[in-house]
Each structure stands twice: as structure tokens, then as C-alpha cells.
Coordinates of C-alpha atoms in Angstrom, one line a residue:
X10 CA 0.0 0.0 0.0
X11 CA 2.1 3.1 -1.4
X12 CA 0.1 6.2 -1.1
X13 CA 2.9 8.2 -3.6
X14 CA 2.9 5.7 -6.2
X15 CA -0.8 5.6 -6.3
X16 CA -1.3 9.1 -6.4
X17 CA 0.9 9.7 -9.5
X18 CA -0.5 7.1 -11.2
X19 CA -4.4 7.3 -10.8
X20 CA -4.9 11.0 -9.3
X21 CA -3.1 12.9 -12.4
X22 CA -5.7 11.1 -14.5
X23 CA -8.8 12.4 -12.7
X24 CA -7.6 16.1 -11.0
X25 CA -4.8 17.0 -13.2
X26 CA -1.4 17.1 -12.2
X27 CA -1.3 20.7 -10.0
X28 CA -4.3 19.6 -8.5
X29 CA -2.0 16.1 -7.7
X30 CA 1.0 18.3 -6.5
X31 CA -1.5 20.2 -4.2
X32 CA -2.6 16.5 -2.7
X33 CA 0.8 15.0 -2.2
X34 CA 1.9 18.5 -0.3
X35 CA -0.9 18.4 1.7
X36 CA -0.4 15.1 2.9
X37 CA 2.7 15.1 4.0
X38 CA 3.9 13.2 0.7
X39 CA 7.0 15.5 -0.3
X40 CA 9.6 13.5 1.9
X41 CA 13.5 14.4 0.8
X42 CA 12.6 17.7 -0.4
X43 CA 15.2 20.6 0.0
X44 CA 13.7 23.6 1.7
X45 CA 15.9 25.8 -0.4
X46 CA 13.7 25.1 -3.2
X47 CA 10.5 24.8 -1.0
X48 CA 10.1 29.1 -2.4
X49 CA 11.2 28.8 -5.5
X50 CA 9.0 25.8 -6.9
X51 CA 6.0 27.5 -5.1
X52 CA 3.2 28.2 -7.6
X53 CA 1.1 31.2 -6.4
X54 CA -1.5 30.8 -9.1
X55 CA -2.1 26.9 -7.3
X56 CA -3.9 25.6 -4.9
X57 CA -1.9 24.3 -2.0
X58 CA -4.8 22.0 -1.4
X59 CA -6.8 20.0 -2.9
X60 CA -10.8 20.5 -2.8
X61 CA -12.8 17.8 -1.9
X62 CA -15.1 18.4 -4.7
X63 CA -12.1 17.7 -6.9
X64 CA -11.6 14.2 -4.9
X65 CA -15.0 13.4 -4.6
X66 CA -16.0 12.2 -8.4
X67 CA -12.8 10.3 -8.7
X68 CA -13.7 8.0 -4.9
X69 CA -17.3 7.5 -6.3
X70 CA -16.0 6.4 -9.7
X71 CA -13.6 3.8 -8.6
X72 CA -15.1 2.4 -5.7
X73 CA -18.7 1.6 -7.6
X74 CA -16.9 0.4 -10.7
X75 CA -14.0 -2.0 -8.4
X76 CA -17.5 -3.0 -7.6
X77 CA -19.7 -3.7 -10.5
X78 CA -16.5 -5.3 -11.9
X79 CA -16.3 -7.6 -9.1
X80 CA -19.8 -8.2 -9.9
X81 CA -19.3 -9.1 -13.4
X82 CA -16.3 -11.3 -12.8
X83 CA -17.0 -13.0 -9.6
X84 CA -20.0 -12.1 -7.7
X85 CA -22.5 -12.9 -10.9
X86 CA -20.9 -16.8 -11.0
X87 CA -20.3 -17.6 -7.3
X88 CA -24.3 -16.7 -6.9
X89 CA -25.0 -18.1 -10.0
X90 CA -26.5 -15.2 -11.7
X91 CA -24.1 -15.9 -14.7
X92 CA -21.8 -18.9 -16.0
X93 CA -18.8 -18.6 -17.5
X94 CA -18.6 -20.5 -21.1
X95 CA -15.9 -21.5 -23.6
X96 CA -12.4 -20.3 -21.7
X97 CA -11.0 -19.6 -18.6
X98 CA -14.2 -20.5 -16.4
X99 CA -11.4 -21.1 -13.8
X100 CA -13.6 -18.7 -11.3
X101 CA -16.8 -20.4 -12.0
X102 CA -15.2 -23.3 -10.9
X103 CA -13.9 -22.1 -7.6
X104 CA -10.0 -21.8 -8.8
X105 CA -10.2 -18.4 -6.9
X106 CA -6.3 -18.0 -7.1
X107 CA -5.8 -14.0 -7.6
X108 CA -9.8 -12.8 -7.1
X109 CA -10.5 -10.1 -5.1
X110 CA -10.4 -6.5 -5.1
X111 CA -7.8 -5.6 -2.0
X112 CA -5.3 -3.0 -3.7
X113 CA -8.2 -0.8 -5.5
X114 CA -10.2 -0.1 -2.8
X115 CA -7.3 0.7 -0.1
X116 CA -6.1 3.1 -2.9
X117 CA -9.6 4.2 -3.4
X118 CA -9.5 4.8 0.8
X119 CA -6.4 6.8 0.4
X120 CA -8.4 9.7 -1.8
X121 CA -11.5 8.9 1.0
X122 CA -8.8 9.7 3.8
X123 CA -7.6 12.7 2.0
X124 CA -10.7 14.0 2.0
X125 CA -11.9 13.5 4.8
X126 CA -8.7 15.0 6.7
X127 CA -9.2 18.4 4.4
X128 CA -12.7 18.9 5.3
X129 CA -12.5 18.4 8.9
X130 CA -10.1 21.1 8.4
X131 CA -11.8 23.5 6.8
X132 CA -15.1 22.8 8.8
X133 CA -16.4 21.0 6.3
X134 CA -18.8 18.6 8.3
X135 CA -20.8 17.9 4.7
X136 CA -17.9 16.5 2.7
X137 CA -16.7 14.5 6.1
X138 CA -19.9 13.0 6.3
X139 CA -20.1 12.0 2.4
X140 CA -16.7 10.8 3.2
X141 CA -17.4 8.7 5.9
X142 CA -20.3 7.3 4.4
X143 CA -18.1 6.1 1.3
X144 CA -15.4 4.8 3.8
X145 CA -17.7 2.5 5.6
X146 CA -19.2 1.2 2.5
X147 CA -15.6 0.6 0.7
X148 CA -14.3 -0.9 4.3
X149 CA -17.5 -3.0 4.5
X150 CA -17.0 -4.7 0.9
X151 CA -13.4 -5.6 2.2
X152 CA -14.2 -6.8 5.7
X153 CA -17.0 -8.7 4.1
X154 CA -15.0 -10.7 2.0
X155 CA -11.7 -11.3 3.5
X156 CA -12.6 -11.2 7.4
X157 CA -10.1 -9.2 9.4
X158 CA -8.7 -6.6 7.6
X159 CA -6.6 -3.5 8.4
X160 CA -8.6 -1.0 9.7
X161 CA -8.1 0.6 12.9
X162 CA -4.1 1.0 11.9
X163 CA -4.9 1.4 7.8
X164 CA -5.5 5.4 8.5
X165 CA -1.5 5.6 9.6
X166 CA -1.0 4.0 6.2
X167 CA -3.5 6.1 4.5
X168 CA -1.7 9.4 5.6
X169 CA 1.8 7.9 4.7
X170 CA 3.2 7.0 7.8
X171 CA 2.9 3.4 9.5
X172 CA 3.3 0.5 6.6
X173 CA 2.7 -2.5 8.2
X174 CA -1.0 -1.8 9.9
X175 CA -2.0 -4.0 12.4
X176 CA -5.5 -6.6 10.9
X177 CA -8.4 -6.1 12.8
X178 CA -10.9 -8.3 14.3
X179 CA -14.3 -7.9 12.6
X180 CA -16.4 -7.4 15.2
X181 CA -14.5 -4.0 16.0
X182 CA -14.4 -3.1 12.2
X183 CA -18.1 -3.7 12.3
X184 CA -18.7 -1.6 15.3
X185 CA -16.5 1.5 13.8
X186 CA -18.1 1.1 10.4
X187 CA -22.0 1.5 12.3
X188 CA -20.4 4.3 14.5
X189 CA -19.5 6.0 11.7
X190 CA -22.1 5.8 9.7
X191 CA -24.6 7.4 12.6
X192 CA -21.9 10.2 12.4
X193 CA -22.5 10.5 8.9
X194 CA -26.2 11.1 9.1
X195 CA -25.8 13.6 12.4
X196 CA -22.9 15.4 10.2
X197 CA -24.5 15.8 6.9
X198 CA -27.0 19.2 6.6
X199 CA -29.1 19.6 3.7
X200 CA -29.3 22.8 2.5
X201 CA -26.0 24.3 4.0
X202 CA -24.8 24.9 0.8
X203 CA -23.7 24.0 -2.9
X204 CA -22.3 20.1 -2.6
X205 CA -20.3 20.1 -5.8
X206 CA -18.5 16.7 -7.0
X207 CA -21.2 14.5 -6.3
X208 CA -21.8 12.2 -9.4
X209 CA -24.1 10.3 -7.5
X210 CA -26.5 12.1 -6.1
X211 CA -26.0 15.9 -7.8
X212 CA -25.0 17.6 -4.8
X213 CA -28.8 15.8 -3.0
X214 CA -27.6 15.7 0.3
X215 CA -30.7 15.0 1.3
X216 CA -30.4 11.2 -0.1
X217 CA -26.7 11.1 1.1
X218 CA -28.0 10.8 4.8
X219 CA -30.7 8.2 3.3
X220 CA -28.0 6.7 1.9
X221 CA -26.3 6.5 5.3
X222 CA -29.1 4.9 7.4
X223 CA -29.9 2.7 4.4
X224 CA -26.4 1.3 4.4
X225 CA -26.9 0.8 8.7
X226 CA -30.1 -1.6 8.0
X227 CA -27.8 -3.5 5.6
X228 CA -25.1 -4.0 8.0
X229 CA -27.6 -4.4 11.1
X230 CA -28.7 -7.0 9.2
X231 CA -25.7 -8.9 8.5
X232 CA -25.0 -9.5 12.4
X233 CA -28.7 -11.0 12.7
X234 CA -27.1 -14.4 14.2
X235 CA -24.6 -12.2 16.6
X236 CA -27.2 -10.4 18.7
X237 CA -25.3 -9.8 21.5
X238 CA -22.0 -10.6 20.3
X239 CA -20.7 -7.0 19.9
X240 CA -20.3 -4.7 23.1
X241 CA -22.6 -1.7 23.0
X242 CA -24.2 -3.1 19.9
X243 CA -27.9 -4.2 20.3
X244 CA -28.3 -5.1 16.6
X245 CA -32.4 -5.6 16.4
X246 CA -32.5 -2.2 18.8
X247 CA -30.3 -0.3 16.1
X248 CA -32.3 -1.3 13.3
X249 CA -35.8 -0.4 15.0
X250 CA -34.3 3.1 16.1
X251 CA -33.6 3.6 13.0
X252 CA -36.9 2.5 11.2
X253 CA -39.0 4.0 13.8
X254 CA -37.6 7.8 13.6
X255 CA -37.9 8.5 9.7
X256 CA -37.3 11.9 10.7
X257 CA -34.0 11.7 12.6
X258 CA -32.9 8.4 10.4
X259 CA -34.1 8.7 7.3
X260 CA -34.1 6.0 4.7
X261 CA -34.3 5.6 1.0
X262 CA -38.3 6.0 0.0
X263 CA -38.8 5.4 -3.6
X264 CA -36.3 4.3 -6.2
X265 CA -35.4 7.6 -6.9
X266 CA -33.0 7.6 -3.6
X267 CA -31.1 4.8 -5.2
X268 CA -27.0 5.0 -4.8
X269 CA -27.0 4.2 -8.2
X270 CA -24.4 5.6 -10.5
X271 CA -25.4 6.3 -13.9
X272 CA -22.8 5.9 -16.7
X273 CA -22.2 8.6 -19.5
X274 CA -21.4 7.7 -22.8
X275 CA -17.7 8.6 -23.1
X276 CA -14.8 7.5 -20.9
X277 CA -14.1 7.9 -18.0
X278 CA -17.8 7.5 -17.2
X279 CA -18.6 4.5 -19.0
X280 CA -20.0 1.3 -17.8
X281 CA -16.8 -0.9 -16.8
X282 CA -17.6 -3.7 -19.0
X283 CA -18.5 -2.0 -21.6
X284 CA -14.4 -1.5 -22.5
X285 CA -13.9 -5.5 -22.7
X286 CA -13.8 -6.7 -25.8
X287 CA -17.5 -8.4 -26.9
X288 CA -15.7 -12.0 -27.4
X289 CA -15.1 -11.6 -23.9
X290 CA -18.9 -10.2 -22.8
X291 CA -20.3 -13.5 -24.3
X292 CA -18.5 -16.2 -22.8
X293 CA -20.9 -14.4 -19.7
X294 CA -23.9 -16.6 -20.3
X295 CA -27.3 -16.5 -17.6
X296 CA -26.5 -18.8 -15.6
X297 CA -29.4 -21.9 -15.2
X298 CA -30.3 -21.3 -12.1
X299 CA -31.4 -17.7 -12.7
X300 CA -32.7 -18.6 -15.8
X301 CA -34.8 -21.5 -14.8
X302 CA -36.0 -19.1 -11.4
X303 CA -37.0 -16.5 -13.6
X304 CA -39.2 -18.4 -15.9
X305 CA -40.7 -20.6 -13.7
X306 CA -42.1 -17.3 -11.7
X307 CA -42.5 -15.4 -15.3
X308 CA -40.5 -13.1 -14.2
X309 CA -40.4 -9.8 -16.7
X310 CA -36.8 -9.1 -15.4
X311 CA -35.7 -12.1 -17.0
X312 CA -36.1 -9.8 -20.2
X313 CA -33.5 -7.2 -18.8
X314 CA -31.1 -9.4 -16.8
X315 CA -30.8 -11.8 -20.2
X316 CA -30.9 -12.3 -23.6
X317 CA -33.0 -15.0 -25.9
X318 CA -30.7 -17.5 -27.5
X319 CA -29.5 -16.3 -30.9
X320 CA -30.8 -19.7 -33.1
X321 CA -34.2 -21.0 -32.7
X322 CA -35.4 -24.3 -31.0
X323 CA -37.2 -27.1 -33.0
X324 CA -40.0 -24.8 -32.6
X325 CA -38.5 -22.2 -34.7
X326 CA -38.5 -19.7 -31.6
X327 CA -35.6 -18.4 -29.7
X328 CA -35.9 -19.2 -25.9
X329 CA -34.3 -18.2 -22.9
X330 CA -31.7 -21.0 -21.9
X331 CA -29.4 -20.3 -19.0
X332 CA -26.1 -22.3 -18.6
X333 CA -25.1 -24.8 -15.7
X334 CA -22.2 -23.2 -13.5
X335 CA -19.1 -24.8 -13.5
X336 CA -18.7 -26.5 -17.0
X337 CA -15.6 -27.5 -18.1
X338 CA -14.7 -25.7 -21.3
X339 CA -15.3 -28.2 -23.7
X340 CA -18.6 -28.7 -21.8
X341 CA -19.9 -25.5 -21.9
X342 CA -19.3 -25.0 -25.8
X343 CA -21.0 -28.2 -26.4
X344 CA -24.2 -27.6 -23.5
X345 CA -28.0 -27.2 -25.4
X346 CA -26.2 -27.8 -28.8
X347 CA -23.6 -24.6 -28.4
X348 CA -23.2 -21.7 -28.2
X349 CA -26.4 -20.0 -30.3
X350 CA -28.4 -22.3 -28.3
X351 CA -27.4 -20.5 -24.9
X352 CA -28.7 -17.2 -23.5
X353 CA -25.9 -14.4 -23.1
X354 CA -26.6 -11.3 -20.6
X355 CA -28.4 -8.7 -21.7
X356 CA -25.8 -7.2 -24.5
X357 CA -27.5 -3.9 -25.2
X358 CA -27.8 -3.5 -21.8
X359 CA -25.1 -4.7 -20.0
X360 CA -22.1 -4.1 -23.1
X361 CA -23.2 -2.6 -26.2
X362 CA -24.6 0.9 -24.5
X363 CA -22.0 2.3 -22.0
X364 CA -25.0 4.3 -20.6
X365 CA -27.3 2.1 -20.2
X366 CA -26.9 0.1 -16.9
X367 CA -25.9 1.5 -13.6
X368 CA -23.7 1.1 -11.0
X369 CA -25.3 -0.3 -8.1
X370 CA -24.8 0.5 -3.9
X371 CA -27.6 -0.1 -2.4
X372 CA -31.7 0.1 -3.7
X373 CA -34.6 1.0 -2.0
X374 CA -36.0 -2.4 -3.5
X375 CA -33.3 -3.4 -0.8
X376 CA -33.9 -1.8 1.8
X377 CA -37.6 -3.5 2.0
X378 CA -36.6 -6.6 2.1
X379 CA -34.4 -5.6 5.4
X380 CA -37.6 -4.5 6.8
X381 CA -39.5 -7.5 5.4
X382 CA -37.1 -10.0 7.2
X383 CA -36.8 -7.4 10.0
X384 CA -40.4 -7.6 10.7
X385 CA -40.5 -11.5 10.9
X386 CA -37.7 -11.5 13.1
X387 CA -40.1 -9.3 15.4
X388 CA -37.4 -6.3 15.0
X389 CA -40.0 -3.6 14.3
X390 CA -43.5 -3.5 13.0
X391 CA -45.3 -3.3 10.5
X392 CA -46.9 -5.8 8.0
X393 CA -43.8 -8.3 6.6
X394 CA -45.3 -9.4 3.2
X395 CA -46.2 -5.6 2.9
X396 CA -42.9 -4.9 3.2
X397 CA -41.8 -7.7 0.8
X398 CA -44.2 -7.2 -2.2
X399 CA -43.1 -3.5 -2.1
X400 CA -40.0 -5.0 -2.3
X401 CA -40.3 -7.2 -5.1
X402 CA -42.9 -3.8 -6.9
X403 CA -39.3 -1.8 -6.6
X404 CA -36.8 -3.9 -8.2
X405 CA -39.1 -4.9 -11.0
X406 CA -39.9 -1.3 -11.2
X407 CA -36.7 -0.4 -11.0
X408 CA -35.9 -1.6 -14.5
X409 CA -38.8 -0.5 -15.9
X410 CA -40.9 -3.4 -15.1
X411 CA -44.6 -3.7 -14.1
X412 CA -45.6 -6.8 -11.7
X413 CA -47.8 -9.1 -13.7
X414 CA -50.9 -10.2 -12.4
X415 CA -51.4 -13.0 -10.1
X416 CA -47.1 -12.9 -9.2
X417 CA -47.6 -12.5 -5.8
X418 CA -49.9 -15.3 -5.1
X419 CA -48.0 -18.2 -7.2
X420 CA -45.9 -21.0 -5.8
X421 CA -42.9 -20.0 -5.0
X422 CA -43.4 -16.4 -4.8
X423 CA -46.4 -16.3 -2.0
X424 CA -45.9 -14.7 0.8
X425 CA -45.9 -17.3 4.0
X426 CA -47.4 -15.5 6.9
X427 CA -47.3 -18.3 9.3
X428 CA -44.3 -19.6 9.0
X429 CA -41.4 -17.4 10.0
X430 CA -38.5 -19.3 8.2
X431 CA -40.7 -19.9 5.1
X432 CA -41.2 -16.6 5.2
X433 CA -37.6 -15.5 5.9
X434 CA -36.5 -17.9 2.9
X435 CA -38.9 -16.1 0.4
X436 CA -38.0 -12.8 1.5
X437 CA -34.0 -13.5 0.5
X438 CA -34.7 -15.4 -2.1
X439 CA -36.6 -12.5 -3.7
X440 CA -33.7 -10.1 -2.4
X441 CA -31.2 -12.5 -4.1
X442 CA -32.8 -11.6 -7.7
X443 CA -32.8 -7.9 -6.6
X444 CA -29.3 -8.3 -5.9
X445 CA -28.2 -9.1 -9.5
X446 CA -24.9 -6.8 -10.5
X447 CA -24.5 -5.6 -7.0
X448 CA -20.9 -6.1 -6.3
X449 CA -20.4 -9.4 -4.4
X450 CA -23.9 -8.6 -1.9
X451 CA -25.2 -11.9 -3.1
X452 CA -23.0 -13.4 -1.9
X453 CA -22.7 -12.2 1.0
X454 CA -26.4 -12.1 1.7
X455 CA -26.5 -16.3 0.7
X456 CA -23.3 -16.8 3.5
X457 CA -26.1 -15.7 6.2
X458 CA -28.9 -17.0 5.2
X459 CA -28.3 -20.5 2.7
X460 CA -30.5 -18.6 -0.1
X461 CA -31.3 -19.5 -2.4
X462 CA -30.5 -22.9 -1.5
X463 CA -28.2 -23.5 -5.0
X464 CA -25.9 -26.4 -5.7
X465 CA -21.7 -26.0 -6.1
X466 CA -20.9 -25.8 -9.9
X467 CA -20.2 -28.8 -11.7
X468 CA -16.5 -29.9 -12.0
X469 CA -15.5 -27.3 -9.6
X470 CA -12.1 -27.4 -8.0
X471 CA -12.7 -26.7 -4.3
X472 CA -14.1 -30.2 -2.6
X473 CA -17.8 -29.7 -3.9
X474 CA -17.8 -26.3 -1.5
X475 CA -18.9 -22.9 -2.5
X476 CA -15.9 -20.6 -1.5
X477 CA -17.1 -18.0 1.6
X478 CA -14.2 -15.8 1.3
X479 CA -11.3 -14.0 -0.6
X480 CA -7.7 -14.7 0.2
X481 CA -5.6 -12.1 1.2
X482 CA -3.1 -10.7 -1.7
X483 CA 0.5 -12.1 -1.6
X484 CA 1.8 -9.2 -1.3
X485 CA 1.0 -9.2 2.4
X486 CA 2.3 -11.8 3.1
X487 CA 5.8 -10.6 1.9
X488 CA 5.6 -6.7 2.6
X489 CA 3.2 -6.9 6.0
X490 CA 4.4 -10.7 7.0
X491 CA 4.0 -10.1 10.8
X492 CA 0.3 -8.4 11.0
X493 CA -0.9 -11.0 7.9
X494 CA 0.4 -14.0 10.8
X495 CA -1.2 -12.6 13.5
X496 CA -4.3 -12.2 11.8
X497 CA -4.2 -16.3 9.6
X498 CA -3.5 -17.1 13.2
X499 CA -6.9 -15.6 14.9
X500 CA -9.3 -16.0 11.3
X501 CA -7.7 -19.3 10.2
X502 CA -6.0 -20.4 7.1
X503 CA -5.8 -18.0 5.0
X504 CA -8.0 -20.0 2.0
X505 CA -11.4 -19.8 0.3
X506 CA -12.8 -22.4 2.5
X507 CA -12.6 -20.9 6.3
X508 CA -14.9 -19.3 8.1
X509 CA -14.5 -15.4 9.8
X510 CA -16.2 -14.1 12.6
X511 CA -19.5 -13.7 10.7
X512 CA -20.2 -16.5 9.3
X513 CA -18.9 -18.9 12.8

């Protein structure tokens, strides 16, 4: 983790290289530097600072496309949204040698840090609370996936000083990342003035602190088995705090409040797959046990998610056909008679239009399923398959979708009042479809809950197991060797296979 080498290399690219000098000044970067020239080299038509408005686009950028290429490369097989055809389905097979996303998002925390540091020094209590709000997120996706992470230390790194930060323990990362996020919400003050930089939410600061509380029902959510297990952390209290004062807490309302970042047409604002070559889009098939879920509920968002095969069947119709995970190569070339005969993701959607899907956070089609499963769990109240068919309305509405008549009462979709783990299985199940092309939260939703209740890809390489984590990079093991021991020797071995805190 090298601040200076990141900040030449992906900060001249976004603010421009005075706007860079200003940044590595400010944080204390310029080690070795003669005073002499200190002076000389001084530019009085600079800044000696950075804005946060400059840093802000850049941190929402990367983090949400890290994400949504996480999503296309991992997340979308290991939940079986997608399968991998014709080469290299190494991933879809659980050869997870190399996956994750560890050095983009700790050098998308450095620009967070940055900003964060600037605007608590100017009084900025807006832009701090944005950039806590993105911290906790970012944080959350690595915790999350690899288990103990630095955290607590990673801020000495962050401002160029310690280099080997300490891992640690998730319950304490989990704790900070709640804490922070309730400072976010009491920081943020809509109205106090122009919010420039945000290519999320267009300076709506209004949805920020939404976006906040939003993100606090996710995570509340997450310790639903470790009630109790975190000091000063009542996790079903939390959650019904929140829900129950919309006025102090509020939440995302309508679909309009999604943290959704839309793609422009040209680069750098492009949707992140929509620069790989389309070769490489199509051997992305929809995976069969999407597919098959989809149909059998006649889903409409089958239509957005997928494509029809590009032959017809004997019938002289094209059909949606979704792939088996896990085939070997030759297997999945050869699966429903090739290639033609297999349904890609949505090209015009999800390659050919660099505008046309987003990058996903969090939805409010989310959020009601938290409430859904919240109000089973007796959390708060409120009527749960309310909550959940206003969940399932959203995402279908979301992508411009209309629920067709008689979905909520068939099998498989009906809402079981009487039954609280029926009812909890249909609420995640429906979540899990909602899910699709958000970073790896399938994933993690399916490691707390078993849903849906799918099967390891064929001629996988990992023991018949679906993998529950990342592994950490080499590269700690060689440049932070003693805090990387420490933490194998609290989490486990450091594989795809072992279990952290929340998932034991």
C-alpha cells in the first residue's frame, strides 16, 4: 500500500497534475525535499490544497466500478446469476487463485482519507460525512469478503506513515463502520450549501444521509445471528431506532433515492464492462439457475437481466436458456447444442450501451426486504409481506418493469405468513434476484442465510464447497508478514474455505 505511487499514477488522470502536486503536499507526501527550493518551486497561481469536490468524483468512480467489476467477474458466477462459457471459467469453478479487489479499494480509501482530513479542516462537516459514508461502504466490501482486515491501523498508512497496519478483528471493524455511519447522518445538513463533486447524487444531500441509514439496515442485518455478540451493539434495537424515527434516520423512499451511478457515454464515465472486448462479454452466459428461477415465476426481469438465444429451437422460436455453473470448457461449448443455443446477458444493456446500466450500492428495493425480514424477526413493525411485495414492486420497477398479475400469489413467490423461516426464505430469495450486478452482496447475503439454497458448480475445484471468502493478496504476506500471521492465526487459514467471525 504506497500512497505516492498511487497518487501519481491514478490521481493525475482524474484532477490533473497541479491539482496532484497540491494532494501530495498536503499530505505530507513530499519526503526528501530541500527547503531551499520549497520558495522557488511554489506556484502562487495553485492551490496548496486539494478541494474535496475535486476528490469526490474520482472516490465515487472507482469504488462503484471495483464493484460492478467484481460483480461481473466474480459475484454474478459464485451466486449463479451468470456462467462462464468457452475459456477460462477457472472462477466459475472455484479456482479463486488471484480474485479479489484488495489494492483498488485501499487506494480508493487513500483519496477517501484525504478528504476527509481536508474537510474536517476547513469545517467541512458535509464533505466529512459523504466521506465517511463512502469509507464505511468501501471498508465493509473488504471486511466482508476477506474477514479481518486493516482497519483501525490502515488510517496511519492512509496518511503515509505506519506501513505494516495491524489486521483487525471484525467485530471491531463492524462496530466502527455502524459508529461511523450514525456520524454521517448527524454530520450531513441539507441545505447548507452548494455540494459540488457528487456524481451520485448531484450535490442531494438529502439522499446522502438516506443513503447513510440505508447502508446501517444492511449491516444491522448482516449480524442478525450475533445479537449480543458485539459490546454496546444491540443489533435488532439499532435497526428499530432507525426504522422507527424516519425523521432523525431517514431512509431511502422510492427508487429515486437509489446510490445508483449512472454511466455517461464517453470514458471515464462508461460502464466498466462496456471497454472488454464483446468475445469476452459472451462467454458471460445467464446462468441456469437464474434462468430456470425467472421463468418458472414469469419473471419480466428475466427480459433485462438476459438475452433469448440467438438460433431457434425445434420450434422455430428463440428461448431463454441459461447455462449450468461450473462447465468444463469443452462442456460449456457443447451444453443445449452450443453456443447459439445459450442465452448471453443482456448485450444492449449490459455491453453494447456504455450508458445504459448502472452502478449499483444499495436500492430501496433493498432496503424493503431488510424491513421484510426485520419484521419476521419481530425487529420492528409493521406488515412483513407488505414490506416484501413493495419490495419485489421496486426492483421490478426499478428496471422499468410492471408486476404481472397474479405474481404474488403463485408457488414459489407467495408470501408465508405463518411460518417465519418460510417466510424469511422467500424474503431472501426475492432479495437475491434484486441483488443481480451488486458487487459481491449476493454473496454475502447467501453466507447468512443459505438462499437460495443452490448447488456447487459442476467440476468445480474446491471439494464440492462454494468458496465464503477472498484470500488475502501475496503481497501481504511478503511486505506486511507479521500483522498477515497474526491475523491467519486468529481468522484461520488463509483460504477460500474458512470461516470469519461472521459467518462462525
Amino acid at each position: 500500500m504506497h500512497l505516492l505511487s498511487f497518487l501519481r499514477s491514478s490521481l493525475t488522470q482524474q484532477i490533473g497534475g497541479a491539482a496532484l502536486a497540491a494532494v501530495v503536499l498536503a499530505s505530507g507526501l513530499m519526503l526528501g525535499c530541500d527547503s531551499r527550493y520549497q520558495e522557488v518551486n511554489t506556484n502562487p497561481n495553485e492551490p496548496e490544497q486539494v478541494q474535496p469536490n475535486l476528490l469526490l468524483p474520482n472516490i465515487i468512480r472507482s469504488s462503484v466500478n471495483t464493484s460492478v467489476n467484481a460483480a461481473h467477474t466474480t459475484g454474478n458466477l459464485v451466486l449463479q446469476y451468470a456462467a462462464k462459457v468457452s475459456f477460462a471459467t477457472d472462477i466459475d469453478r472455484y479456482d479463486w487463485a488471484g480474485v479479489g479487489y484488495w489494492d483498488p479499494l485501499y487506494e480508493d480509501l487513500r483519496n477517501v482519507q484525504t478528504m476527509i482530513r481536508i474537510a474536517q479542516e476547513r469545517n467541512n462537516p458535509n464533505y466529512e460525512g459523504v466521506g465517511l459514508i463512502m469509507k464505511s461502504w468501501i471498508f465493509s466490501m473488504l471486511t466482508n469478503a476477506y474477514g479481518t482486515v486493516p482497519y483501525t491501523e490502515a488510517v496511519n498508512v492512509l496518511e503515509g506513515g505506519e506501513n505494516t497496519p495491524a489486521y483487525t478483528p471484525q467485530e471491531a471493524i463492524y462496530k466502527g463502520l455502524l459508529r461511523d455511519l450514525e456520524k454521517a447522518n448527524s454530520l450531513i445538513e441539507p441545505g447548507s450549501g452548494t455540494f459540488g463533486g457528487d456524481i451520485l447524487y448531484g450535490g442531494d444531500l438529502t439522499r446522502w444521509r438516506k443513503l447513510a441509514n440505508s447502508l446501517r439496515l444492511r449491516l444491522l442485518m448482516r449480524l442478525s445471528e450475533k445479537q449480543g455478540a458485539i459490546d454496546g451493539v444491540n443489533v435488532s434495537q439499532q435497526f428499530a431506532t432507525i426504522v422507527e424515527n424516519p425523521g432523525q434516520y431517514p431512509v431511502f423512499e422510492g427508487n429515486d433515492d437509489n446510490a445508483a451511478l449512472e454511466y455517461l457515454s464517453s470514458r471515464p464515465n462508461e460502464w466498466p464492462p462496456h471497454t472488454s472486448r464483446i468475445g469476452s462479454f459472451r462467454t458471460y452466459r445467464a446462468s441456469k439457475t437464474l434462468t430456470d428461477t425467472l421463468l418458472a415465476y414469469d419473471d419480466p426481469r428475466l427480459q433485462v437481466f438476459a438475452d433469448t438465444t440467438s438460433a431457434a429451437n425445434d420450434n422455430q422460436s428463440a428461448e431463454y436458456v441459461g447455462v449450468p455453473n461450473g462447465l468444463t470448457d469443452d462442456a460449456s461449448n457443447e451444453f443445449n447444442g452450443g453456443r447459439d443455443h445459450q442465452s448471453s446477458l443482456n448485450t444492449t444493456r449490459y455491453f453494447e450501451q456504455p450508458d445504459a446500466a448502472k452502478g449499483l450500492i444499495m436500492t430501496y428495493a433493498e432496503v424493503k426486504f431488510l424491513k421484510a425480514e426485520a419484521a419476521v424477526r419481530g425487529w420492528i413493525s409493521g406488515n412483513a409481506q407488505t414490506f416484501y411485495e413493495e419490495g419485489i414492486t421496486a426492483s421490478m420497477e426499478q428496471y422499468g418493469q410492471s408486476v404481472p398479475s397474479g405474481y404474488f400469489g403463485q408457488s414459489g413467490v407467495a408470501f408465508p405468513a405463518n411460518d417465519a423461516e418460510a417466510a424469511i426464505d422467500r424474503i431472501n430469495r426475492q432479495k437475491w434476484i434484486a441483488l443481480f450486478y451488486t458487487g459481491m452482496e449476493g454473496w454475502f447475503n447467501w453466507r447468512r442465510t443459505g438462499v437460495p439454497d443452490i448447488e456447487p458448480s459442476r467440476s468445480n475445484v474446491n471439494g464440492d464447497r462454494i468458496p465464503i471468502r477472498f484470500r488475502y493478496p501475496a503481497s501481504e504476506q511478503s511486505l506486511n508478514a507479521e500483522s498477515y500471521q497474526k491475523a491467519v492465526d486468529r481468522q484461520g487459514p488463509d483460504n477460500i474455505n474458512t470461516e470469519m467471525w461472521l459467518l462462525q
